PDB file of C-alpha atoms in Angstrom:
ATOM      1  CA  ALA E1051      -7.374 -11.225 -11.082  1.00 74.00           C
ATOM      2  CA  GLN E1052      -8.004  -9.670  -7.730  1.00 81.00           C
ATOM      3  CA  SER E1053      -9.630  -6.329  -7.148  1.00 89.00           C
ATOM      4  CA  VAL E1054     -10.585  -4.125  -4.256  1.00 93.00           C
ATOM      5  CA  THR E1055     -13.385  -1.591  -4.008  1.00 95.00           C
ATOM      6  CA  GLN E1056     -13.578   0.927  -1.206  1.00 95.00           C
ATOM      7  CA  LEU E1057     -17.170   2.043  -1.348  1.00 95.00           C
ATOM      8  CA  ASP E1058     -16.715   5.481   0.186  1.00 94.00           C
ATOM      9  CA  SER E1059     -14.123   7.948  -0.955  1.00 93.00           C
ATOM     10  CA  GLN E1060     -14.787  10.356   1.916  1.00 96.00           C
ATOM     11  CA  VAL E1061     -16.338   9.742   5.335  1.00 97.00           C
ATOM     12  CA  PRO E1062     -16.886  12.751   7.605  1.00 97.00           C
ATOM     13  CA  VAL E1063     -17.846  11.999  11.207  1.00 97.00           C
ATOM     14  CA  PHE E1064     -17.972  13.789  14.513  1.00 97.00           C
ATOM     15  CA  GLU E1065     -15.635  12.971  17.343  1.00 97.00           C
ATOM     16  CA  GLU E1066     -16.713  10.098  19.534  1.00 97.00           C
ATOM     17  CA  ALA E1067     -19.159   8.781  16.879  1.00 97.00           C
ATOM     18  CA  PRO E1068     -18.775   5.221  15.491  1.00 97.00           C
ATOM     19  CA  VAL E1069     -17.428   4.726  12.003  1.00 98.00           C
ATOM     20  CA  GLU E1070     -17.414   2.007   9.351  1.00 97.00           C
ATOM     21  CA  LEU E1071     -15.218   2.092   6.289  1.00 98.00           C
ATOM     22  CA  ARG E1072     -16.378  -0.344   3.703  1.00 97.00           C
ATOM     23  CA  CYS E1073     -14.227  -2.618   1.567  1.00 97.00           C
ATOM     24  CA  ASN E1074     -15.295  -5.264  -0.930  1.00 96.00           C
ATOM     25  CA  TYR E1075     -12.895  -7.495  -2.829  1.00 94.00           C
ATOM     26  CA  SER E1076     -13.041  -9.991  -5.634  1.00 91.00           C
ATOM     27  CA  SER E1077     -10.756 -12.947  -6.191  1.00 86.00           C
ATOM     28  CA  SER E1078     -11.044 -16.463  -7.539  1.00 81.00           C
ATOM     29  CA  VAL E1079      -8.804 -17.868  -4.823  1.00 81.00           C
ATOM     30  CA  SER E1080      -8.293 -17.469  -1.081  1.00 82.00           C
ATOM     31  CA  VAL E1081      -6.881 -14.150   0.007  1.00 84.00           C
ATOM     32  CA  TYR E1082      -5.115 -12.254   2.741  1.00 88.00           C
ATOM     33  CA  LEU E1083      -6.744  -8.929   3.646  1.00 92.00           C
ATOM     34  CA  PHE E1084      -5.198  -5.810   5.084  1.00 93.00           C
ATOM     35  CA  TRP E1085      -6.136  -2.296   6.238  1.00 96.00           C
ATOM     36  CA  TYR E1086      -3.462   0.361   6.149  1.00 95.00           C
ATOM     37  CA  VAL E1087      -3.603   3.956   7.413  1.00 95.00           C
ATOM     38  CA  GLN E1088      -1.762   6.953   5.988  1.00 92.00           C
ATOM     39  CA  TYR E1089      -1.677  10.041   8.270  1.00 90.00           C
ATOM     40  CA  PRO E1090      -1.113  13.367   6.629  1.00 83.00           C
ATOM     41  CA  ASN E1091       2.460  13.637   5.283  1.00 75.00           C
ATOM     42  CA  GLN E1092       3.384  10.209   6.532  1.00 79.00           C
ATOM     43  CA  GLY E1093       3.917   6.800   5.064  1.00 81.00           C
ATOM     44  CA  LEU E1094       1.461   3.885   5.268  1.00 89.00           C
ATOM     45  CA  GLN E1095       1.305   1.747   8.357  1.00 90.00           C
ATOM     46  CA  LEU E1096      -0.558  -1.493   8.989  1.00 91.00           C
ATOM     47  CA  LEU E1097      -3.747  -1.246  11.033  1.00 95.00           C
ATOM     48  CA  LEU E1098      -4.732  -4.879  10.953  1.00 94.00           C
ATOM     49  CA  LYS E1099      -4.680  -7.975   8.779  1.00 91.00           C
ATOM     50  CA  TYR E1100      -6.616 -11.151   8.191  1.00 91.00           C
ATOM     51  CA  LEU E1101      -4.665 -14.221   7.226  1.00 85.00           C
ATOM     52  CA  SER E1102      -6.876 -17.095   8.472  1.00 82.00           C
ATOM     53  CA  GLY E1103      -8.815 -18.199  11.531  1.00 83.00           C
ATOM     54  CA  SER E1104     -11.155 -15.916  13.401  1.00 86.00           C
ATOM     55  CA  THR E1105     -13.060 -13.589  11.068  1.00 88.00           C
ATOM     56  CA  LEU E1106     -13.013 -10.713  13.557  1.00 94.00           C
ATOM     57  CA  VAL E1107      -9.621  -9.050  13.566  1.00 94.00           C
ATOM     58  CA  LYS E1108      -8.525  -6.477  16.095  1.00 95.00           C
ATOM     59  CA  GLY E1109      -5.865  -3.922  15.156  1.00 94.00           C
ATOM     60  CA  ILE E1110      -4.142  -0.926  16.578  1.00 92.00           C
ATOM     61  CA  ASN E1111      -5.781   2.256  17.846  1.00 92.00           C
ATOM     62  CA  GLY E1112      -9.079   0.488  18.603  1.00 95.00           C
ATOM     63  CA  PHE E1113      -9.903  -0.497  15.054  1.00 97.00           C
ATOM     64  CA  GLU E1114     -11.372  -3.912  14.105  1.00 97.00           C
ATOM     65  CA  ALA E1115     -12.516  -5.522  10.915  1.00 97.00           C
ATOM     66  CA  GLU E1116     -14.635  -8.501  10.026  1.00 94.00           C
ATOM     67  CA  PHE E1117     -13.937 -10.792   7.164  1.00 93.00           C
ATOM     68  CA  ASN E1118     -17.145 -11.934   5.490  1.00 92.00           C
ATOM     69  CA  LYS E1119     -16.357 -14.561   2.853  1.00 89.00           C
ATOM     70  CA  SER E1120     -19.903 -14.878   1.513  1.00 91.00           C
ATOM     71  CA  GLN E1121     -20.177 -11.167   0.935  1.00 91.00           C
ATOM     72  CA  THR E1122     -16.494 -10.766   0.014  1.00 93.00           C
ATOM     73  CA  SER E1123     -16.184  -7.862   2.395  1.00 95.00           C
ATOM     74  CA  PHE E1124     -13.668  -6.689   4.951  1.00 96.00           C
ATOM     75  CA  HIS E1125     -15.226  -3.598   6.576  1.00 97.00           C
ATOM     76  CA  LEU E1126     -13.220  -1.595   9.083  1.00 98.00           C
ATOM     77  CA  ARG E1127     -14.934  -0.299  12.224  1.00 97.00           C
ATOM     78  CA  LYS E1128     -14.224   1.784  15.286  1.00 97.00           C
ATOM     79  CA  PRO E1129     -16.838   2.363  17.992  1.00 97.00           C
ATOM     80  CA  SER E1130     -15.678   5.895  18.908  1.00 97.00           C
ATOM     81  CA  VAL E1131     -13.306   7.971  16.799  1.00 97.00           C
ATOM     82  CA  HIS E1132     -10.877  10.686  17.782  1.00 96.00           C
ATOM     83  CA  ILE E1133      -9.652  13.790  15.936  1.00 96.00           C
ATOM     84  CA  SER E1134      -6.351  11.975  15.615  1.00 95.00           C
ATOM     85  CA  ASP E1135      -7.952   9.240  13.449  1.00 96.00           C
ATOM     86  CA  THR E1136      -8.254  11.745  10.611  1.00 96.00           C
ATOM     87  CA  ALA E1137      -6.288  10.057   7.823  1.00 95.00           C
ATOM     88  CA  GLU E1138      -6.587   8.097   4.618  1.00 94.00           C
ATOM     89  CA  TYR E1139      -7.396   4.384   4.915  1.00 96.00           C
ATOM     90  CA  PHE E1140      -6.509   1.762   2.361  1.00 95.00           C
ATOM     91  CA  CYS E1141      -7.904  -1.731   2.077  1.00 96.00           C
ATOM     92  CA  ALA E1142      -5.616  -4.263   0.316  1.00 92.00           C
ATOM     93  CA  VAL E1143      -5.811  -7.870  -0.778  1.00 90.00           C
ATOM     94  CA  SER E1144      -3.232 -10.437  -1.807  1.00 85.00           C
ATOM     95  CA  GLU E1145      -3.889 -13.905  -3.061  1.00 79.00           C
ATOM     96  CA  TRP E1146      -2.490 -16.990  -1.267  1.00 71.00           C
ATOM     97  CA  THR E1147      -1.082 -18.206  -4.540  1.00 69.00           C
ATOM     98  CA  ASN E1148       0.618 -14.920  -5.380  1.00 67.00           C
ATOM     99  CA  ALA E1149       1.156 -13.361  -1.965  1.00 64.00           C
ATOM    100  CA  GLY E1150       3.718 -10.830  -3.128  1.00 69.00           C
ATOM    101  CA  LYS E1151       1.330  -8.916  -5.274  1.00 76.00           C
ATOM    102  CA  SER E1152      -1.024  -6.753  -3.268  1.00 83.00           C
ATOM    103  CA  THR E1153      -3.931  -4.766  -4.767  1.00 87.00           C
ATOM    104  CA  PHE E1154      -4.981  -1.663  -2.945  1.00 90.00           C
ATOM    105  CA  GLY E1155      -8.278   0.131  -2.998  1.00 93.00           C
ATOM    106  CA  ASP E1156      -8.419   3.802  -3.919  1.00 91.00           C
ATOM    107  CA  GLY E1157      -8.583   4.823  -0.287  1.00 93.00           C
ATOM    108  CA  THR E1158     -11.160   6.402   2.039  1.00 96.00           C
ATOM    109  CA  THR E1159     -10.482   9.749   3.633  1.00 95.00           C
ATOM    110  CA  LEU E1160     -11.754   9.775   7.149  1.00 97.00           C
ATOM    111  CA  THR E1161     -12.245  13.269   8.511  1.00 97.00           C
ATOM    112  CA  VAL E1162     -13.148  13.533  12.231  1.00 97.00           C
ATOM    113  CA  LYS E1163     -14.718  16.817  13.230  1.00 96.00           C
ATOM    114  CA  PRO E1164     -14.940  18.226  16.713  1.00 94.00           C
TER     115      PRO E1164
ATOM    116  CA  GLU R 532      15.351  -1.029  14.486  1.00 65.00           C
ATOM    117  CA  ALA R 533      15.510   1.172  11.430  1.00 81.00           C
ATOM    118  CA  GLY R 534      12.507   1.165   9.146  1.00 92.00           C
ATOM    119  CA  VAL R 535      12.360   1.200   5.395  1.00 95.00           C
ATOM    120  CA  THR R 536      14.303   4.072   4.014  1.00 95.00           C
ATOM    121  CA  GLN R 537      14.050   5.706   0.576  1.00 96.00           C
ATOM    122  CA  SER R 538      16.119   8.201  -1.246  1.00 96.00           C
ATOM    123  CA  PRO R 539      15.893  10.833  -2.437  1.00 96.00           C
ATOM    124  CA  THR R 540      12.950  12.402  -0.717  1.00 94.00           C
ATOM    125  CA  HIS R 541      12.197  14.578  -3.667  1.00 96.00           C
ATOM    126  CA  LEU R 542      13.306  14.306  -7.287  1.00 97.00           C
ATOM    127  CA  ILE R 543      12.624  16.759 -10.110  1.00 97.00           C
ATOM    128  CA  LYS R 544      13.216  15.716 -13.679  1.00 97.00           C
ATOM    129  CA  THR R 545      12.186  16.846 -17.127  1.00 97.00           C
ATOM    130  CA  ARG R 546      10.384  14.816 -19.813  1.00 97.00           C
ATOM    131  CA  GLY R 547      12.543  12.255 -21.462  1.00 97.00           C
ATOM    132  CA  GLN R 548      15.042  11.979 -18.653  1.00 97.00           C
ATOM    133  CA  GLN R 549      15.662   8.972 -16.477  1.00 98.00           C
ATOM    134  CA  ALA R 550      14.962   8.701 -12.751  1.00 98.00           C
ATOM    135  CA  THR R 551      16.574   6.358 -10.257  1.00 98.00           C
ATOM    136  CA  LEU R 552      14.921   5.769  -6.861  1.00 98.00           C
ATOM    137  CA  ARG R 553      16.447   3.740  -4.069  1.00 98.00           C
ATOM    138  CA  CYS R 554      15.062   1.755  -1.189  1.00 98.00           C
ATOM    139  CA  SER R 555      16.647  -0.055   1.804  1.00 97.00           C
ATOM    140  CA  PRO R 556      14.439  -2.624   3.430  1.00 97.00           C
ATOM    141  CA  ILE R 557      14.207  -3.415   7.112  1.00 96.00           C
ATOM    142  CA  SER R 558      17.110  -5.631   8.179  1.00 95.00           C
ATOM    143  CA  GLY R 559      16.238  -9.286   7.552  1.00 93.00           C
ATOM    144  CA  HIS R 560      13.449  -8.578   5.078  1.00 94.00           C
ATOM    145  CA  THR R 561      14.007 -10.185   1.693  1.00 93.00           C
ATOM    146  CA  SER R 562      10.946  -9.004  -0.177  1.00 93.00           C
ATOM    147  CA  VAL R 563      10.790  -5.479  -1.568  1.00 95.00           C
ATOM    148  CA  TYR R 564       7.752  -3.952  -3.230  1.00 94.00           C
ATOM    149  CA  TRP R 565       7.352  -0.759  -5.241  1.00 96.00           C
ATOM    150  CA  TYR R 566       4.079   1.183  -5.624  1.00 94.00           C
ATOM    151  CA  GLN R 567       3.113   4.326  -7.434  1.00 95.00           C
ATOM    152  CA  GLN R 568       0.717   6.663  -5.634  1.00 91.00           C
ATOM    153  CA  ALA R 569      -0.449   9.221  -8.201  1.00 89.00           C
ATOM    154  CA  LEU R 570      -2.852  11.962  -7.178  1.00 82.00           C
ATOM    155  CA  GLY R 571      -6.379  10.583  -7.061  1.00 72.00           C
ATOM    156  CA  LEU R 572      -5.382   7.132  -8.246  1.00 75.00           C
ATOM    157  CA  GLY R 573      -4.605   5.322  -5.023  1.00 80.00           C
ATOM    158  CA  LEU R 574      -1.671   2.858  -4.781  1.00 87.00           C
ATOM    159  CA  GLN R 575      -0.771   0.985  -7.884  1.00 90.00           C
ATOM    160  CA  PHE R 576       1.459  -2.106  -7.601  1.00 90.00           C
ATOM    161  CA  LEU R 577       4.638  -1.744  -9.661  1.00 94.00           C
ATOM    162  CA  LEU R 578       7.125  -4.422  -8.865  1.00 94.00           C
ATOM    163  CA  TRP R 579       7.936  -7.159  -6.351  1.00 93.00           C
ATOM    164  CA  TYR R 580      11.432  -8.475  -5.730  1.00 94.00           C
ATOM    165  CA  ASP R 581      12.353 -11.383  -3.552  1.00 92.00           C
ATOM    166  CA  GLU R 582      15.788 -12.902  -3.012  1.00 91.00           C
ATOM    167  CA  GLY R 583      17.195 -10.834  -5.824  1.00 92.00           C
ATOM    168  CA  GLU R 584      14.633 -11.867  -8.417  1.00 93.00           C
ATOM    169  CA  GLU R 585      11.734 -10.029  -9.961  1.00 93.00           C
ATOM    170  CA  ARG R 586       8.731 -12.054  -8.925  1.00 91.00           C
ATOM    171  CA  ASN R 587       5.846 -10.019 -10.305  1.00 88.00           C
ATOM    172  CA  ARG R 588       5.056  -6.702 -11.916  1.00 90.00           C
ATOM    173  CA  GLY R 589       1.978  -4.612 -12.257  1.00 89.00           C
ATOM    174  CA  ASN R 590       0.477  -3.114 -15.377  1.00 89.00           C
ATOM    175  CA  PHE R 591       3.224  -0.633 -16.148  1.00 94.00           C
ATOM    176  CA  PRO R 592       5.246  -0.246 -19.331  1.00 96.00           C
ATOM    177  CA  PRO R 593       8.756  -1.707 -19.604  1.00 96.00           C
ATOM    178  CA  ARG R 594      10.367   1.695 -19.070  1.00 97.00           C
ATOM    179  CA  PHE R 595       9.626   1.031 -15.391  1.00 97.00           C
ATOM    180  CA  SER R 596      12.279  -1.421 -14.224  1.00 96.00           C
ATOM    181  CA  GLY R 597      14.310  -2.203 -11.229  1.00 96.00           C
ATOM    182  CA  ARG R 598      16.538  -4.614  -9.460  1.00 96.00           C
ATOM    183  CA  GLN R 599      17.302  -5.984  -6.030  1.00 97.00           C
ATOM    184  CA  PHE R 600      20.912  -6.143  -4.848  1.00 96.00           C
ATOM    185  CA  PRO R 601      22.516  -8.942  -2.794  1.00 95.00           C
ATOM    186  CA  ASN R 602      21.963  -6.895   0.402  1.00 94.00           C
ATOM    187  CA  TYR R 603      18.251  -6.765  -0.527  1.00 96.00           C
ATOM    188  CA  SER R 604      18.169  -3.102  -1.183  1.00 97.00           C
ATOM    189  CA  SER R 605      16.402  -2.158  -4.363  1.00 98.00           C
ATOM    190  CA  GLU R 606      16.454   0.438  -7.120  1.00 98.00           C
ATOM    191  CA  LEU R 607      13.563   1.570  -9.292  1.00 98.00           C
ATOM    192  CA  ASN R 608      14.444   3.043 -12.694  1.00 98.00           C
ATOM    193  CA  VAL R 609      12.002   4.978 -14.806  1.00 98.00           C
ATOM    194  CA  ASN R 610      13.227   5.750 -18.298  1.00 97.00           C
ATOM    195  CA  ALA R 611      11.877   8.231 -20.818  1.00 97.00           C
ATOM    196  CA  LEU R 612       9.930  10.114 -18.159  1.00 97.00           C
ATOM    197  CA  GLU R 613       6.501  11.411 -18.993  1.00 97.00           C
ATOM    198  CA  LEU R 614       4.497  14.040 -17.208  1.00 96.00           C
ATOM    199  CA  GLU R 615       2.067  11.440 -15.849  1.00 94.00           C
ATOM    200  CA  ASP R 616       4.901   9.719 -14.065  1.00 96.00           C
ATOM    201  CA  SER R 617       4.741  12.421 -11.465  1.00 96.00           C
ATOM    202  CA  ALA R 618       3.744  10.680  -8.276  1.00 95.00           C
ATOM    203  CA  LEU R 619       4.816   9.491  -4.874  1.00 93.00           C
ATOM    204  CA  TYR R 620       6.772   6.267  -5.238  1.00 96.00           C
ATOM    205  CA  LEU R 621       6.479   4.044  -2.175  1.00 94.00           C
ATOM    206  CA  CYS R 622       8.714   1.167  -1.303  1.00 95.00           C
ATOM    207  CA  ALA R 623       7.790  -1.521   1.206  1.00 94.00           C
ATOM    208  CA  SER R 624       9.491  -4.581   2.566  1.00 94.00           C
ATOM    209  CA  SER R 625       8.322  -7.781   4.213  1.00 91.00           C
ATOM    210  CA  LEU R 626       9.978 -10.700   5.953  1.00 89.00           C
ATOM    211  CA  ALA R 627       8.353 -13.085   3.530  1.00 83.00           C
ATOM    212  CA  PRO R 628       5.879 -12.831   0.581  1.00 80.00           C
ATOM    213  CA  GLY R 629       2.378 -12.144   1.869  1.00 73.00           C
ATOM    214  CA  ASP R 630       3.563 -10.998   5.210  1.00 80.00           C
ATOM    215  CA  THR R 631       2.917  -7.524   6.582  1.00 83.00           C
ATOM    216  CA  GLN R 632       4.439  -4.880   4.355  1.00 88.00           C
ATOM    217  CA  TYR R 633       6.308  -2.061   6.042  1.00 91.00           C
ATOM    218  CA  PHE R 634       6.381   1.139   4.006  1.00 93.00           C
ATOM    219  CA  GLY R 635       8.986   3.792   3.584  1.00 93.00           C
ATOM    220  CA  PRO R 636       8.170   7.490   3.500  1.00 91.00           C
ATOM    221  CA  GLY R 637       8.307   7.601  -0.314  1.00 93.00           C
ATOM    222  CA  THR R 638      10.075   9.544  -3.023  1.00 95.00           C
ATOM    223  CA  ARG R 639       8.144  12.398  -4.613  1.00 94.00           C
ATOM    224  CA  LEU R 640       8.945  12.429  -8.303  1.00 97.00           C
ATOM    225  CA  THR R 641       7.967  15.547 -10.222  1.00 97.00           C
ATOM    226  CA  VAL R 642       8.330  15.511 -14.042  1.00 97.00           C
ATOM    227  CA  LEU R 643       8.280  18.917 -15.697  1.00 95.00           C
TER     228      LEU R 643
END
């Protein structure tokens, strides 16, 4: 069975500072990995995804993530955050052999302060 | 292009009643997913439908059920409602299994 652990439930940062949101996963087979963002009072939208190929994935709004197979991690990073990045971020994994079933982490609340 | 739509936006029920939640996927998407987002518990996978068939379900009791219609829209039914069923229920659709999931705004179910 697959599982996802988001290591930080809350991450407060100041505007224009860099940020890293950590995500570890476990699975016995190859996986697809996703990061979603949920802005206040809105639905989830995809930030980026890793399916195969290059381990560095670039997404929307200046976010990127690196797939590290040996450490089973998929950390999300942004070099300089804005107030508007304040939201909840979810890491998700789905197995190649059962791609329709995604497992989500518990979420990380990113709060960007002025 | 219209996104995933869900109805109703809010639903208030009492214990023991049944709730029906509806989802219309993006045009052309055949896979529909249901998730429960309870306060403090993150997103829990409920059900996955593809081409009219239930393909997988999460660790939820049988009183959570659903179906997918020929036009790929979907319905989630929750029978014998319990207080802990209060949550935001999110529907998502994708072009194919494993592809990017596009989420609807959710239905907020409150059980009193």
